Coordinates of C-alpha atoms in Angstrom, one line a residue:
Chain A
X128 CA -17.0 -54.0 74.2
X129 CA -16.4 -57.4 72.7
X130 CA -19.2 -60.1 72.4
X131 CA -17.9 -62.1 75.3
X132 CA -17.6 -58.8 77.4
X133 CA -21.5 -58.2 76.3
X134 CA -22.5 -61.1 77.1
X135 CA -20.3 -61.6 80.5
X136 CA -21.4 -57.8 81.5
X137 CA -25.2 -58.6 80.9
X138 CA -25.1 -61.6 83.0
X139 CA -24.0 -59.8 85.3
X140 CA -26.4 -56.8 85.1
X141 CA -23.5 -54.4 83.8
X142 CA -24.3 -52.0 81.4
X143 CA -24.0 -52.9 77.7
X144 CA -23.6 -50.8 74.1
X145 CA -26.9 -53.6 72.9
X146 CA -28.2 -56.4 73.3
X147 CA -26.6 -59.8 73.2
X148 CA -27.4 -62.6 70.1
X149 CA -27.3 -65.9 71.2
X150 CA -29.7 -67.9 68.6
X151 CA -29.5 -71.7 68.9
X152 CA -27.6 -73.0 65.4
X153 CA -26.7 -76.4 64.3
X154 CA -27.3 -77.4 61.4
X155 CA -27.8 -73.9 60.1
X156 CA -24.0 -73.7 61.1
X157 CA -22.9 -76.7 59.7
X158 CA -24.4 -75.8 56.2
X159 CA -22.6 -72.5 56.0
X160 CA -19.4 -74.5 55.8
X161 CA -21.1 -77.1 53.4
X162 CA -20.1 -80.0 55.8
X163 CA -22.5 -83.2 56.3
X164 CA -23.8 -82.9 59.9
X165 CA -22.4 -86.3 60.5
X166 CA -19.1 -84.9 60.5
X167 CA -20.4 -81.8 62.6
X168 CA -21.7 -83.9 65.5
X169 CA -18.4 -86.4 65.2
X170 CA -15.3 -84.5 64.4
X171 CA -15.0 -81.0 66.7
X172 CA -12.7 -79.6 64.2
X173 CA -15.9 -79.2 61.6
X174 CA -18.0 -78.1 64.7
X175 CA -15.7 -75.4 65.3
X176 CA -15.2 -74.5 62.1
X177 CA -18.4 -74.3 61.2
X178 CA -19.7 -72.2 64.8
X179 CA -17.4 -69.4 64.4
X180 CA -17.8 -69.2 60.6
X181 CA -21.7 -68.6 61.7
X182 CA -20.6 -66.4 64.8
X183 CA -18.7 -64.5 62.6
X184 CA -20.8 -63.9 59.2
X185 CA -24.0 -62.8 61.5
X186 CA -22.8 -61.4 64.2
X187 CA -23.3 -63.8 67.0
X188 CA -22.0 -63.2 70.4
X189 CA -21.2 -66.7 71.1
X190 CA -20.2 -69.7 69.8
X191 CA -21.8 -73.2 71.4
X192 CA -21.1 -77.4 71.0
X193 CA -24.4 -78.3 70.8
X194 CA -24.8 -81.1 67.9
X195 CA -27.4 -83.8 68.9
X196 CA -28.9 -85.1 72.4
X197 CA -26.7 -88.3 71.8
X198 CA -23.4 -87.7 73.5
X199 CA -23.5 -88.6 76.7
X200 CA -26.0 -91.6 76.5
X201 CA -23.3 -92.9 73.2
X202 CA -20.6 -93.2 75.6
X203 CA -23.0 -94.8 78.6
X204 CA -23.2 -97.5 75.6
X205 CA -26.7 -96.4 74.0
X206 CA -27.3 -97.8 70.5
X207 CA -27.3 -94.5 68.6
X208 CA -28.0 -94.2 64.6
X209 CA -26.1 -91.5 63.0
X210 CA -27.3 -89.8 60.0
X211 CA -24.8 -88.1 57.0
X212 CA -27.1 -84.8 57.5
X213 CA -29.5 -85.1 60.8
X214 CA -28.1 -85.2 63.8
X215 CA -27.4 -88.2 66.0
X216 CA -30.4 -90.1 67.7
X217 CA -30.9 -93.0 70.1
X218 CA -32.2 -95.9 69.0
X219 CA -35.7 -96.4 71.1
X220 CA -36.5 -99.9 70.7
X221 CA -33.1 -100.7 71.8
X222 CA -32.6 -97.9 74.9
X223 CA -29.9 -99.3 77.0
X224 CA -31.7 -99.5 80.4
X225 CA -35.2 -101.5 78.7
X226 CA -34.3 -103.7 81.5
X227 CA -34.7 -101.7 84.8
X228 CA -31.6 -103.5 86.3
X229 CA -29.2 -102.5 83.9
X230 CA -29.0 -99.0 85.8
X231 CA -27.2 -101.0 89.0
X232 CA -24.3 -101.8 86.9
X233 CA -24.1 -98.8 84.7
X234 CA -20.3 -97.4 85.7
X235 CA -20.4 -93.6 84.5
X236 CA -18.0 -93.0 81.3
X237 CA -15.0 -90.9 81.7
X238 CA -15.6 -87.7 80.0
X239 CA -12.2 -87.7 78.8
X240 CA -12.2 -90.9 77.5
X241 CA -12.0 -90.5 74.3
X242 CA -15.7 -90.7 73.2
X243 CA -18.2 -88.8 72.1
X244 CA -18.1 -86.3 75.3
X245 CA -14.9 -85.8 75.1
X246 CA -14.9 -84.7 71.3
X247 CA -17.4 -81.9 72.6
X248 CA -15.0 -81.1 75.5
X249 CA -12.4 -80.7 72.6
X250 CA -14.5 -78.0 70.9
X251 CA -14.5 -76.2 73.8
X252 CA -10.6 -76.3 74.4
X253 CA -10.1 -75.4 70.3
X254 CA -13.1 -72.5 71.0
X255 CA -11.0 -71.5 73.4
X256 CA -8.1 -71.1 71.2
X257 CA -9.7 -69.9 68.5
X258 CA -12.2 -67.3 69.6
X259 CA -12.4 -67.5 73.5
X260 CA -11.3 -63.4 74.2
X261 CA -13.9 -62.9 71.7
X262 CA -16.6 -64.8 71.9
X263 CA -18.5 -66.0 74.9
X264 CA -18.1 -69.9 74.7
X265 CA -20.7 -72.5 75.7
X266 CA -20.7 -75.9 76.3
X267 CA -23.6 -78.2 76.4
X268 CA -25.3 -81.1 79.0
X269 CA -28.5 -82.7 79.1
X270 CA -30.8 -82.3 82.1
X271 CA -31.9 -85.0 84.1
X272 CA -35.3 -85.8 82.5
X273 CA -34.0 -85.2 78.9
X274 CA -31.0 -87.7 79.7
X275 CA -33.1 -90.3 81.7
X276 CA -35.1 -90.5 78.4
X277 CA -32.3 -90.8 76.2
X278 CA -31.1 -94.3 78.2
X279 CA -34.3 -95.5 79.8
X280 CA -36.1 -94.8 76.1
X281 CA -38.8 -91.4 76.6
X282 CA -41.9 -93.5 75.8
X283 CA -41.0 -96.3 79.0
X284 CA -39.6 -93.1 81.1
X285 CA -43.3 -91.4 80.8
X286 CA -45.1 -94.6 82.1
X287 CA -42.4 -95.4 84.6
X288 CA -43.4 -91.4 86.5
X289 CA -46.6 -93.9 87.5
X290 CA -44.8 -97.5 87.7
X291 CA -41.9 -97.1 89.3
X292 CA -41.0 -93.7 90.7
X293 CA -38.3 -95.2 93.0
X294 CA -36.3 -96.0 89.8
X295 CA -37.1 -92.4 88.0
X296 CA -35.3 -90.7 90.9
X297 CA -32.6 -93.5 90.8
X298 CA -32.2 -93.0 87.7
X299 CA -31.7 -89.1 87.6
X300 CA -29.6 -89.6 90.7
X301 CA -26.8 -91.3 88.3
X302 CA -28.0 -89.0 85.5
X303 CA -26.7 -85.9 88.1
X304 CA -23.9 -87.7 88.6
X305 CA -22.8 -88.0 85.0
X306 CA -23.6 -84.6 83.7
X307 CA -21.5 -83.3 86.7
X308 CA -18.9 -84.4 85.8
X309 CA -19.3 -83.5 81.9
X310 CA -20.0 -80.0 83.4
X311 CA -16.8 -80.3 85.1
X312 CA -14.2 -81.1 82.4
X313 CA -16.5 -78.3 80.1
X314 CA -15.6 -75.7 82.7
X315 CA -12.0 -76.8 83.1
X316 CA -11.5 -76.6 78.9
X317 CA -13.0 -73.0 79.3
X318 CA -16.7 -72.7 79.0
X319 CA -18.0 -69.4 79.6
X320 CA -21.7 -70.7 79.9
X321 CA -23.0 -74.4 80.0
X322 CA -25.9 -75.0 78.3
X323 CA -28.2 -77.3 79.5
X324 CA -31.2 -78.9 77.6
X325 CA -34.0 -80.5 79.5
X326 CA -36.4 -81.4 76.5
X327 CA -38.6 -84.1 77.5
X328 CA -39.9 -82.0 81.0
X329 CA -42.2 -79.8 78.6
X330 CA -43.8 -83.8 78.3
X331 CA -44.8 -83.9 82.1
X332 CA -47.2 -81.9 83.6
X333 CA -46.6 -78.9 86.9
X334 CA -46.9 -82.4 89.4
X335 CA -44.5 -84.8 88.0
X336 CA -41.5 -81.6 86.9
X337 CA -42.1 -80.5 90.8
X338 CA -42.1 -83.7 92.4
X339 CA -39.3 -85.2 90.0
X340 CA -37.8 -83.2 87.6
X341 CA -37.2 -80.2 89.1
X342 CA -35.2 -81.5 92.4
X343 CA -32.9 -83.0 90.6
X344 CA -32.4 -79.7 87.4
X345 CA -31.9 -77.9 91.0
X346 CA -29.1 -80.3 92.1
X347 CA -27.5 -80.2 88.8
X348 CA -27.2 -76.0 88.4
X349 CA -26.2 -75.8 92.2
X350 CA -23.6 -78.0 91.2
X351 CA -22.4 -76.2 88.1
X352 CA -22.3 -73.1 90.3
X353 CA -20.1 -74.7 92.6
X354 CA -17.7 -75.1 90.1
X355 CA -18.0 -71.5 88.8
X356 CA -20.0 -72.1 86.0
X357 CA -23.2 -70.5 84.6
X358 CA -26.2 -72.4 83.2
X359 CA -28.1 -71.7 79.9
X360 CA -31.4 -73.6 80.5
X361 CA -33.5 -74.6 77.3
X362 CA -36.6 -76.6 77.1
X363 CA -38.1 -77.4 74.2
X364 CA -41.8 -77.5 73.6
X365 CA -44.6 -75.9 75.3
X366 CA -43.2 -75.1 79.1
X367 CA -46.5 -72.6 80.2
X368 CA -47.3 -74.6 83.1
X369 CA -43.8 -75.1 84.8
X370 CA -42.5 -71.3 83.8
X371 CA -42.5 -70.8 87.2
X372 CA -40.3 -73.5 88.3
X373 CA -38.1 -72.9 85.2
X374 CA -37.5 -69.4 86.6
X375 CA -36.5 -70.1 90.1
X376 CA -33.3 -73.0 89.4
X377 CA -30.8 -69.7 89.7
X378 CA -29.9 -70.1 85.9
X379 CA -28.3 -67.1 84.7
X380 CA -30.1 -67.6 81.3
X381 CA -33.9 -69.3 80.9
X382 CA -34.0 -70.0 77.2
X383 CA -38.1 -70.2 76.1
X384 CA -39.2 -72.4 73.1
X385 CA -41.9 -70.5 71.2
X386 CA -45.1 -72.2 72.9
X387 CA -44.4 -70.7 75.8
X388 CA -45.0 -66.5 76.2
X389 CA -42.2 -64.3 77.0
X390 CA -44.7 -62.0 79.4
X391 CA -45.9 -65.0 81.4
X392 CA -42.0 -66.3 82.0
X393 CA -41.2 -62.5 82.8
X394 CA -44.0 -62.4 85.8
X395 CA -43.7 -66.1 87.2
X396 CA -39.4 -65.9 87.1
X397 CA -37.4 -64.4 89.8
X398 CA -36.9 -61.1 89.3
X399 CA -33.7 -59.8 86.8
X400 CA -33.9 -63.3 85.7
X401 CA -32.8 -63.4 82.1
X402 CA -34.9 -64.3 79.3
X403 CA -34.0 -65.7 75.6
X404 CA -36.2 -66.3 73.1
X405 CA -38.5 -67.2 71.8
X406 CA -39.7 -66.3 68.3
X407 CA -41.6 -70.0 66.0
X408 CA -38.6 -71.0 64.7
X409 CA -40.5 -72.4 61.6
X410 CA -43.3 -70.2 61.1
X411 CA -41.7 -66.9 61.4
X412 CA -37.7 -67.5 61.4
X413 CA -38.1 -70.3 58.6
X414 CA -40.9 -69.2 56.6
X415 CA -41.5 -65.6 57.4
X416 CA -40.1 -62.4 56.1
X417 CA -37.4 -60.2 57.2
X418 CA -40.2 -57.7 58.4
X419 CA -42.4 -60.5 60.4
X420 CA -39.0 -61.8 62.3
X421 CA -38.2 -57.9 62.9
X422 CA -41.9 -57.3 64.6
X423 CA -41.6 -60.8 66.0
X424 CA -38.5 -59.8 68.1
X425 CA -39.8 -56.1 69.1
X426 CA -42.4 -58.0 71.1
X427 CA -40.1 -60.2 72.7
X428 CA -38.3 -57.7 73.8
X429 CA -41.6 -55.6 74.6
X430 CA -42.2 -59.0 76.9
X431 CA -39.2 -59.8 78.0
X432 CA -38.0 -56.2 79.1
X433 CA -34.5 -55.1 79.2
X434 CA -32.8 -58.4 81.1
X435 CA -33.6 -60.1 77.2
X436 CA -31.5 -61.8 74.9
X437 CA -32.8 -62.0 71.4
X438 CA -32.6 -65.6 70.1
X439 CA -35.2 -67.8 68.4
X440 CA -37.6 -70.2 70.5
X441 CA -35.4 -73.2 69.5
X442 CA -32.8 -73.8 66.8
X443 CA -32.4 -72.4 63.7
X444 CA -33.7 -74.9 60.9
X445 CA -31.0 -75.7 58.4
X446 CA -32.9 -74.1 55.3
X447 CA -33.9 -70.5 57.3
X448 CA -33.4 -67.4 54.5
X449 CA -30.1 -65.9 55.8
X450 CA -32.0 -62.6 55.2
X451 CA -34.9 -63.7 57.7
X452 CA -31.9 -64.0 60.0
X453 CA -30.2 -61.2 59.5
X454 CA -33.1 -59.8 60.4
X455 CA -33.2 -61.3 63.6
X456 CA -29.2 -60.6 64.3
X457 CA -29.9 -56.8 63.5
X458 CA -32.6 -56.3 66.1
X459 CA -30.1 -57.2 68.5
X460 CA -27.5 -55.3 67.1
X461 CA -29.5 -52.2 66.8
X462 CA -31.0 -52.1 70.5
X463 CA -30.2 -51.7 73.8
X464 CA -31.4 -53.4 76.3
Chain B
X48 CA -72.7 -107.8 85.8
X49 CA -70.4 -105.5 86.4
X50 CA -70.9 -101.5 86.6
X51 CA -69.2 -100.5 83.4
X52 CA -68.7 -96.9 84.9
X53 CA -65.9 -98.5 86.2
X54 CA -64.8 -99.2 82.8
X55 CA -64.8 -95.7 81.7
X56 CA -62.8 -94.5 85.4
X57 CA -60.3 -96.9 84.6
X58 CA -59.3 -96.5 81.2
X59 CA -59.6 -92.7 82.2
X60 CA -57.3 -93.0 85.4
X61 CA -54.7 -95.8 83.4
X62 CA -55.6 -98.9 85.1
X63 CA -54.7 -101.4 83.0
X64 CA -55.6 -104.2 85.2
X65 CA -58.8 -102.5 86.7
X66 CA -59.7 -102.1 82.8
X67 CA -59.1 -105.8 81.7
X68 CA -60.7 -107.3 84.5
X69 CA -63.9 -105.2 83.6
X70 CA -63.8 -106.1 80.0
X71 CA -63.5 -109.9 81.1
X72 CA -65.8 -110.0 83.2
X73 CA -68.6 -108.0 81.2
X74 CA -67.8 -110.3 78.0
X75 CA -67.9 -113.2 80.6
X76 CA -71.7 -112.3 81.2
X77 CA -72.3 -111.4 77.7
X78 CA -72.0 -107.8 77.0
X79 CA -71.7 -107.2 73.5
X80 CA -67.7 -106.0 72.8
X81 CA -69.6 -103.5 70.8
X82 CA -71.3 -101.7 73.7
X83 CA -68.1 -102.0 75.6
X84 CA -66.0 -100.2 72.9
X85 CA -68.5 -97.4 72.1
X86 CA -70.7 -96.8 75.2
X87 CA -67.4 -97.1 77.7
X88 CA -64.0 -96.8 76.2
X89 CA -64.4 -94.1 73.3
X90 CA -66.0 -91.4 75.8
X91 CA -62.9 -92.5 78.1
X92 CA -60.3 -91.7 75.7
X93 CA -62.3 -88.7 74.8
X94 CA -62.1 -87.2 78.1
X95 CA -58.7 -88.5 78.0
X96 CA -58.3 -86.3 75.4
X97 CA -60.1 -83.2 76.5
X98 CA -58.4 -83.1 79.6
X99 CA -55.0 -83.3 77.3
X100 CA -55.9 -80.5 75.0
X101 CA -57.3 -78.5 78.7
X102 CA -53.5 -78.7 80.1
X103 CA -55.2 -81.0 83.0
X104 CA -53.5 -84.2 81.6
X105 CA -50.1 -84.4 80.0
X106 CA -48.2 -87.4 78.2
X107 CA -47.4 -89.8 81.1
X108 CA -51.2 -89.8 81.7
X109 CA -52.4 -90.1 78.3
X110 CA -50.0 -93.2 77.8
X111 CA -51.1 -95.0 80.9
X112 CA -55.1 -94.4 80.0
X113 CA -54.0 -95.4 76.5
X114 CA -52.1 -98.8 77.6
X115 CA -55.8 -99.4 80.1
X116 CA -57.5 -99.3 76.9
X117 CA -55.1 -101.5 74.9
X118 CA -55.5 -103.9 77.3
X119 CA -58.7 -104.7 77.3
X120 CA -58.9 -103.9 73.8
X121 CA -57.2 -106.8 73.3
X122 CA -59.5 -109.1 74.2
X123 CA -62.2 -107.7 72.3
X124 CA -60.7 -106.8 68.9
X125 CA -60.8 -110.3 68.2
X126 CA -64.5 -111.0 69.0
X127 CA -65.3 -108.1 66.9
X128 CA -63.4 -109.2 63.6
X129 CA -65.1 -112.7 64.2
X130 CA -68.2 -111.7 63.8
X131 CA -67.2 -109.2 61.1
X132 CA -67.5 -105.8 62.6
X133 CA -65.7 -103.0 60.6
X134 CA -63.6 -100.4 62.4
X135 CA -64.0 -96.5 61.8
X136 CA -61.5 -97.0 59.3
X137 CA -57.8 -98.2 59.2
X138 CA -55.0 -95.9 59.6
X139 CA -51.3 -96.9 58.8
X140 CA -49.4 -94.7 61.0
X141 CA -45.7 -93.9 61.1
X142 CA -42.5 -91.2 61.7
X143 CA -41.4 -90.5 57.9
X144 CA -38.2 -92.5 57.0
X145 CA -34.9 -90.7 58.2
X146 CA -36.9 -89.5 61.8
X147 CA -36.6 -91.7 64.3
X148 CA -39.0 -89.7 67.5
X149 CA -42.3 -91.0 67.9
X150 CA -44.0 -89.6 71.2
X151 CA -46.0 -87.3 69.1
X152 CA -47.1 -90.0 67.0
X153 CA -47.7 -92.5 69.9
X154 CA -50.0 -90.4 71.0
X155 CA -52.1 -89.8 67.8
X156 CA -52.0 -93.5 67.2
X157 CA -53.4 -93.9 70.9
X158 CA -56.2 -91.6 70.5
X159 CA -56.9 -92.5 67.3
X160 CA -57.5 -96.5 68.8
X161 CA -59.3 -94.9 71.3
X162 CA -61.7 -93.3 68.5
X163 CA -62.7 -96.2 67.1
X164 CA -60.0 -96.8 64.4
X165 CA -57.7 -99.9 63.6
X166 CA -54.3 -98.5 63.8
X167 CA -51.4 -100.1 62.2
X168 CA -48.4 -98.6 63.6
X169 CA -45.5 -99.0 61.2
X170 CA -43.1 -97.5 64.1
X171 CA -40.1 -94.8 63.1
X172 CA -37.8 -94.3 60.2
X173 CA -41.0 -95.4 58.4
X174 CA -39.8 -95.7 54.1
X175 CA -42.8 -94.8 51.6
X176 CA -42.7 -98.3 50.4
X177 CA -43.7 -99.3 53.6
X178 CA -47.1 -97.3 53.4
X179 CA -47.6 -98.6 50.2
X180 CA -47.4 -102.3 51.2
X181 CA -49.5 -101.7 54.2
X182 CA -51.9 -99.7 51.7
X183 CA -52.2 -103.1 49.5
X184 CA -51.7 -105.7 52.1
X185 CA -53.9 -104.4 54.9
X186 CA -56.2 -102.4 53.1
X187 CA -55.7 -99.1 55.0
X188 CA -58.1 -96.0 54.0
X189 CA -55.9 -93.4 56.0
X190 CA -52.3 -92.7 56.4
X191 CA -50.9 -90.8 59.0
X192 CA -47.1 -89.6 58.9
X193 CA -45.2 -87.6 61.6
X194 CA -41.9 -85.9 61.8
X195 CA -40.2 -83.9 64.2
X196 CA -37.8 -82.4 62.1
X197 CA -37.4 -79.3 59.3
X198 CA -35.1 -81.8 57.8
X199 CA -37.2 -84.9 57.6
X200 CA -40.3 -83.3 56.5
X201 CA -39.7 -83.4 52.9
X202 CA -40.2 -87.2 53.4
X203 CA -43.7 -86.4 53.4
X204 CA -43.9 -84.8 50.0
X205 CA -41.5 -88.0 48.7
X206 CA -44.2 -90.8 50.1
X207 CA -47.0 -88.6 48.7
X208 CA -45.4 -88.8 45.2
X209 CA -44.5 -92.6 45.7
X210 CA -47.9 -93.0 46.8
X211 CA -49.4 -91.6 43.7
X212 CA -46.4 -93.7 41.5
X213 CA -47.3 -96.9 43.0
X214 CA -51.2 -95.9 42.0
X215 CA -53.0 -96.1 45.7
X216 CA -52.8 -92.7 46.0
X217 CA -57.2 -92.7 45.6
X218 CA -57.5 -95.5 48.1
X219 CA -56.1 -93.5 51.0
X220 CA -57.0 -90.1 52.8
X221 CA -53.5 -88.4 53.8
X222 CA -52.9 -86.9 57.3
X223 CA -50.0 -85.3 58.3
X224 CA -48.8 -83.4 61.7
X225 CA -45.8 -83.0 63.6
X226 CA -44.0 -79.6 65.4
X227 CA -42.6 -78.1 62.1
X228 CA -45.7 -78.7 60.1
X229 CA -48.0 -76.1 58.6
X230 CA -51.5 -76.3 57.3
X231 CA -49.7 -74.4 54.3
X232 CA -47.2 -77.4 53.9
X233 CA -50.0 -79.6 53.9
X234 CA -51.6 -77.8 51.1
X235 CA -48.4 -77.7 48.9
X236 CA -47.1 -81.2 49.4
X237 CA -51.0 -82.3 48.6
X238 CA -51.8 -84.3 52.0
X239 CA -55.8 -84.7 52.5
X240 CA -55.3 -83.4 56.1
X241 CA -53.2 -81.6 58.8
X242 CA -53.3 -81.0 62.9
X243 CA -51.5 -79.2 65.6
X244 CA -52.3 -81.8 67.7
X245 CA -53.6 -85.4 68.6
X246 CA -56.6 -84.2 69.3
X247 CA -57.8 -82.8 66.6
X248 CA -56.0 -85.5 65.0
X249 CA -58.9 -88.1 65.9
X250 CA -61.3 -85.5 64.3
X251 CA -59.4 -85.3 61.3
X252 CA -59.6 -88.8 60.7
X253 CA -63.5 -89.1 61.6
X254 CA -63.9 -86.6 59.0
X255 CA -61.4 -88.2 56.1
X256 CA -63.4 -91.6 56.4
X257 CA -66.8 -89.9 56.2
X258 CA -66.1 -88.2 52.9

């Protein structure tokens, strides 16, 4: 059994010979290739080169394009700043829809157009090439509240919940609309899984993710499944009160940030929904030692029961000990589900 | 006069216009700013607060009850430096140069106003020469620095050290906080203070300016 067959047979709730590593890695990868992360979130050769090198030295059972939360709202026409070794950001005081109207006339950007989209939908076709019978290969989106921020600017978007909710669901309405069709050509190059990252929701409390975000996170993996994809769902930050919600999109993976515990996902999620996580990704992955991120995975499995896949509550900082992540990788190569 | 419980409800529930039209109307018929401030809008933020830190409030309310008390904050701040009043203290707060996400540290900043403090927000992507300046130009006793990332962090330790080159380091208490930060980083890059979150951020500060 390869690591794509693991991970493909897991999904599905097939047996597997252990369980399947999917930590998030970034900027971890990037540095075990010594390239500056400004060429890893810009050129998809050095992303790819730099994912399977990782995939490869510990053991991973997939390769992904995640680089920054940049890529879609860069081709909308976002001011973004890039950085020679932190990844891409948007430019606040400068968000492209400060004024409301902006939204009317924003045309959605090809994917294939030759911007920053289609660089990641390149990845996924050189993946493809490189490692796809091998690896499980996952592409990335954002979600509709972690997008809306990204043009509309997060601080305006959290005031606008109260000001203007007509324009919030406007706005993820065209925000559906875009990462569709992202999904689509990501699928089409080969994508196994599509990751999709839906940061700024852990901001909002259980009313506002029901009444707004949620709808619209349902709309987008109902549309991925209609194109025969799977969704990877992460949310960073402390998701305790909207577990449940997280847990009932149909997502064949729910990927928990650290803030959030494993046990209560397990008992508010649909049942045999798949957990990952969720280990501090700084206090024990980062700073820890080999034994703490061994005893710190144990218990998530202990939480998470057998439909677990051992990752780390959010990326893997640049600087982690490789032997604090070996530590992590061997867990999941030395247990079954 | 009007019944300044209504000041409090509306800096609690975000009404900004509610919250101005209080404040105008109290100064109007000669309530001292003062009262306003410390008897009405600091127990508002600090429910605003404690309903944050209880899960009952999350950031879209605490900005809106944060822009009620701007609001009529604004019309008062400028009564009370006529006639001399001193805030708590004065905090120059900023994301550390190279970061450029600040909801974490618009909401320290906000609470932080709403405890009584002047805050000088020096925005994102915040250089240590910066802090100095605002250290010798405005006279701030406490500086606050955020940053989101494992990779931006070490700009903490670099304004520290330029802090101590540029010889202010005495004048100022320094408070740090931000998802990758530690009390144990706080200890070795030398910062006065750190918090998990905004609102023991506020009580951090009350504490740095009172030693």
């Amino acid at each position: 059994m390869n690591s794509r067959e693991r991970v493909l047979a897991h999904l599905a709730g097939k047996p597997v010979d252990r369980l399947p590593l999917m930590p998030i890695t970034m900027m971890f990868a990037c540095q075990q290739i010594g390239a500056r992360y400004r060429d890893y979130c810009t050129d998809y050769r050095v992303l790819v080169e730099a994912q399977i090198r990782v995939a490869e030295t510990f053991g991973f059972d997939y390769v992904n394009t995640m680089s920054d939360p940049a890529r879609e709202a860069a081709d909308c026409g976002a001011p973004v700043e890039f950085f020679d070794h932190q990844p891409v950001a948007l430019v606040e005081d400068r968000a492209l829809l400060a004024d409301k109207s902006t939204l009317a006339r924003l045309k959605i950007p090809d994917p294939l157009g030759g911007g920053r989209m289609h660089n990641g939908i390149q990845a996924i076709s050189l993946f493809k090439e490189r490692v796809g019978s091998e690896k499980l290969v996952e592409g990335w989106i954002e979600g509709p509240i972690a997008e809306g921020a990204d043009l509309r600017g997060i601080n305006t978007l959290m005031t606008d919940f109260f000001d203007d909710p007509a324009f919030v669901k406007d706005l993820f309405a065209f925000v559906i609309e875009l990462e569709l069709r992202f999904a689509r050509e990501q699928i089409r190059a080969g994508a196994d899984l599509i990751g999709m990252g839906d940061a700024a929701a852990s901001l909002v409390g259980p009313h506002f993710y029901e009444e707004f975000v949620w709808p619209y996170e349902k709309q987008l993996v109902d549309g991925i499944h209609a194109m025969g994809g799977r969704v990877r769902l992460h949310i960073c930050g402390n998701t305790r009160r909207i577990l449940k919600g997280m847990g009932s999109l149909g997502c064949a993976v729910v990927d928990l940030d650290s803030l959030a515990p494993l046990h209560e996902a397990r008992q508010q999620a649909a049942p045999g929904q798949i957990l990952l996580g969720n280990m501090n990704p700084v206090t024990v992955l980062r700073n820890g030692t080999p034994d703490l991120v061994t005893a710190a995975a144990a218990q998530c499995h202990r939480e998470a029961g057998p439909r677990f896949i051992v990752g780390a509550g959010c990326e893997v900082p640049r600087d982690t000990p490789p032997e604090n992540l070996r530590a992590l990788c061997e867990y999941a190569h030395q247990h079954a589900p | 006069m009007p019944d300044l419980k209504l000041l409090y409800e509306a800096v609690v529930n975000g009404d900004a216009k509610a919250s101005l039209a209080i404040t105008q109307q109290a100064l109007a018929e000669g309530v001292d700013p003062l009262i306003l401030v410390n008897e009405h809008m600091v127990p508002a933020m600090d429910e605003v607060g404690r309903r944050f830190e209880a899960n009952e409030f999350f950031v879209p309310e605490l900005l809106i009850a944060a822009r009620a008390m701007k609001a009529s904050l604004e019309v008062i701040r400028p009564l009370l430096i006529a006639r001399g009043d001193k805030p708590a203290g004065r905090v120059a707060i900023g994301t550390v140069k190279g970061d450029l996400h600040d909801i974490g540290k618009n909401l320290v900043a906000s609470l932080l106003e709403g405890g009584g403090f002047e805050v000088i927000d020096l925005g994102v992507n915040v250089t240590p020469e910066k802090f100095i300046e605002t250290v010798n130009l405005k006279q701030a006793n406490i500086i606050a620095m955020s940053a989101l990332l494992t990779t931006t962090m070490p700009a903490m330790k670099s304004t520290i050290e330029a802090l101590k080159s540029a010889g202010v380091r005495d004048r100022v208490k320094v408070l740090i906080g931000g998802a990758p930060i530690t009390q144990k980083y706080a200890d070795e890059i030398g910062a006065d203070g750190y918090s998990e979150n905004a609102v023991g951020a506020v009580a951090l500060a009350k504490k740095a300016v009172a030693t």
